[in-house]
Amino acid sequence: MRAITLFSFSLGLKATRPLAVGLLTMGVLFLTSYKSAYSADIEVGRQKAQLCVACHGAGGNSENPEIPALAGQTAQSLSTALYQFREGNRKNPAMSPFAQNLSNADMNNLAAYFASEKRVVLTHTSSAESQSLGPQLAKQYNCVQCHGPLLLGQQHIPRIAGQQHTYLLAQLKGFKAMTRADMDGNMSSAASVVKDGDLELLADYIAGLNR
Amino acid sequence: MHFQRSLLSFSLLSCLVAMGNFAAQAQKAADPPPAWKQGMSAESETSALHPFSPIFTGTEAKDLQISKLKVPQGFKVEVYSDGVPDARSMVVTENGTVIVSNRLAKNVYAIANNNGKLEVKTILKGMNAPNGIAMIKGTLFVAERDRILRYDNVEKNLDNLPAGKVVVDGIDPTNGPGHFWKFLVAGPDGKLYFNIGSPQNITSPNQMQAAIFRVDPENGQMERVATGVRNSVGMAFHPVTHKLYFTDHGRDWMGDEIPNDELNVLNKEGENFGYPFCHQGDTPDPIYGKFNTCAHSTPPILKLGAHVAPVGMRFYTGKMFPAEYKNSLFMARHGSWNRNTKQGYDVMRVVLDSKGKVVKYEPFLTGFLTDEKADPPMWGRPADVQVMADGSLLVSDDYNGVVYRVSYEGNTKVASK
């Protein structure tokens, strides 16, 4: 795969660094401040994203109910999804081939780019029944525990509020059937107790959230 | 007549509807919670604690906050290799190639020395949670969730491993969520020791669950050697007494301080370590405690702290570290998500006396935990340790996909304390 040279750091020493090094560090930090964590590069990601936006929409704001929106998604959930498509944990005839050619750095850059975009398009309108029952179901079935009170996601846990409806429902059904890649079975076990009718209501409610 | 029949039908219908309602209510009351929520108290229902995930795409060595790491005086820590996704258990071949497993990715990796440069290779693909790995005389054994495979002459065939031969299969009893990924270690008897955990947080396990087993790699015959073990994903044989030391993860949702995770010793085959009836040797379970007492199981030799999540551990048999480190037990603590104030995320040293009793339990490698109240609270998570031929200690970090190397710089600087 990749060659790695051993690099070494002295530890346990609390010697003060020369001021010049400090200033240089500050300069470097300033110059690279547009980068997000882990050296991911939003601009490089934006350029690499040209193929992605053909299906996922401009800036990752998908208008297709079957294709997930990527704009404003948590970066780690995006890089995780790309990794899973490349390694075969997740399989999709449209996505898997694209992921094959991406390096880890590509994935981090793409994730940083789409995470930095604002979610703007809302194409789904929830039924009145879903709107009234949804908030309680999201609590009862533990969605809010990990996805957060507003279902905006955190770290590797994706934002699901306002996600495309058909995609969302397909993922939930996949988790329930234990055919969708998962982390430690957390989503599979969460979905396993959701009644089929409630699954439909939840997907309809969550897809219509405009946050 | 007609009227009466209608009335009868109506009564029957009402009755059926009522029964239906009753059945629906009974059904509702019996709905099981998700495996990870099971056993949660009413007070913790609103908990916003959530699991952490490795950064699968990894963190490059240059982006690691390695200057935050602390080791005892005279020791040094450096990056051995990045680019090892979800790096978990490690074994070392005779030539010094480090083979690294993972739990959530699907490949097994090798860090091989290629003319002085370390190179990460993918040696196995498409595996099912291949967390457990062990080496016996040049043969690599890999424990997936559901089976154990063998790869003979692994060093020679590193670049083109033939398909593995099945040692045993059917060791994922439910094929569902639960503590069913494996830790694997080779025993002094030439057999392979591994765990099959509990299916949920706190539940009555069946005969194939919450136990430690061994299997004879020659014929696939399994034997259950310990019971009442909720989830042991760290095991090591003492280099002198040859006894099996193993950790166990305590149950969740009893609070931030109890129960402690455990360090146990197996003194006789078939010994019971308490789960689900008794935790940390002295704390009856709120649900199952009425069915058995703590007097009927073996207590741990050391309480490790609550929710510290001990993972891989090895005895130090190298010659590089000062003499006092000989036969110390190094233990990676992964740190867990279900504690409001976080702890763990370090490598601990357990010092044992000549009789195998614990005399010291102290931090060895710390600094991954940055803020015990933050989310995430850490920038790295140790998952296993392994002693290299030169006596240095490798530490895997599954969060960043990185392996570190801890070495001792001798007495040239300051004498070790």
XYZ file of C-alpha atoms in Angstrom, chain A residues 1-13 38-39 76 79-80 83-84 87-89 104-105 107-108 140 142 145-146 154-157 178 182-190 192-193 195, chain B residues 31-32 34-37 40 47-59 61-63 66-67 69 76-82 85 103-107 109 118-120 122 175 177 375-376:
96
model
C 0.000 0.000 0.000
C 1.925 3.023 1.174
C 5.416 3.470 2.430
C 5.682 4.911 5.869
C 8.825 6.256 7.408
C 9.204 5.944 11.101
C 8.940 9.260 12.762
C 9.930 10.044 16.169
C 8.965 12.509 18.844
C 10.694 13.150 22.105
C 8.303 13.187 24.988
C 8.278 14.037 28.608
C 10.382 17.128 27.986
C -7.223 15.674 10.118
C -5.751 17.855 7.369
C -16.999 11.394 9.789
C -15.878 9.299 5.208
C -17.174 6.170 6.935
C -14.827 3.660 3.219
C -17.602 1.086 3.586
C -14.192 -2.059 1.249
C -17.486 -3.791 0.498
C -19.217 -3.421 3.887
C -8.352 7.657 2.319
C -7.195 11.248 1.805
C -12.456 10.442 1.250
C -11.474 12.835 4.032
C -39.541 6.033 21.927
C -34.135 5.963 20.671
C -30.199 9.355 21.848
C -27.451 9.076 19.234
C -22.658 13.967 15.508
C -19.239 12.488 14.693
C -19.811 9.202 12.818
C -23.567 9.334 13.442
C -29.716 -6.813 9.147
C -23.714 -1.209 10.864
C -21.394 -0.390 13.723
C -21.632 -3.089 16.398
C -25.241 -3.720 15.393
C -26.372 -0.510 17.098
C -28.741 0.519 14.298
C -29.817 -3.044 13.572
C -30.803 -3.564 17.179
C -32.490 -0.137 17.347
C -35.254 -4.434 15.171
C -37.873 -3.265 17.679
C -42.895 -1.908 14.047
C -41.327 -5.401 23.239
C -37.620 -5.925 23.860
C -32.370 -2.686 21.542
C -29.456 -4.789 22.835
C -27.392 -1.781 23.966
C -30.318 -0.163 25.802
C -31.219 0.800 31.236
C -29.133 9.843 28.482
C -27.499 11.426 25.444
C -24.461 9.137 25.648
C -23.609 7.601 22.293
C -20.967 5.175 21.023
C -17.798 6.332 19.277
C -16.572 4.971 15.978
C -13.074 4.609 14.579
C -12.097 7.096 11.882
C -11.959 4.423 9.178
C -10.076 6.605 6.734
C -7.465 7.047 9.423
C -5.388 9.903 10.760
C 0.974 10.471 11.573
C 1.675 14.168 11.031
C -1.825 15.077 12.259
C 1.494 12.813 19.783
C 3.206 15.454 21.922
C 1.263 11.445 25.117
C 9.846 7.299 24.472
C 6.766 6.962 22.291
C 6.678 7.385 18.516
C 4.469 6.457 15.597
C 5.350 3.008 14.273
C 2.845 3.068 11.417
C -0.241 4.920 10.326
C -7.691 1.060 9.564
C -13.307 -5.376 14.488
C -15.355 -3.176 12.177
C -13.379 -3.136 8.944
C -13.167 -6.303 6.845
C -9.470 -6.775 6.170
C -3.256 -5.958 7.560
C 7.680 -0.110 6.857
C 4.920 -0.952 4.456
C 1.255 -1.684 5.228
C -3.690 -5.951 3.064
C -25.900 -14.001 14.243
C -26.205 -7.893 17.775
C -17.654 14.757 23.229
C -15.504 13.130 22.006
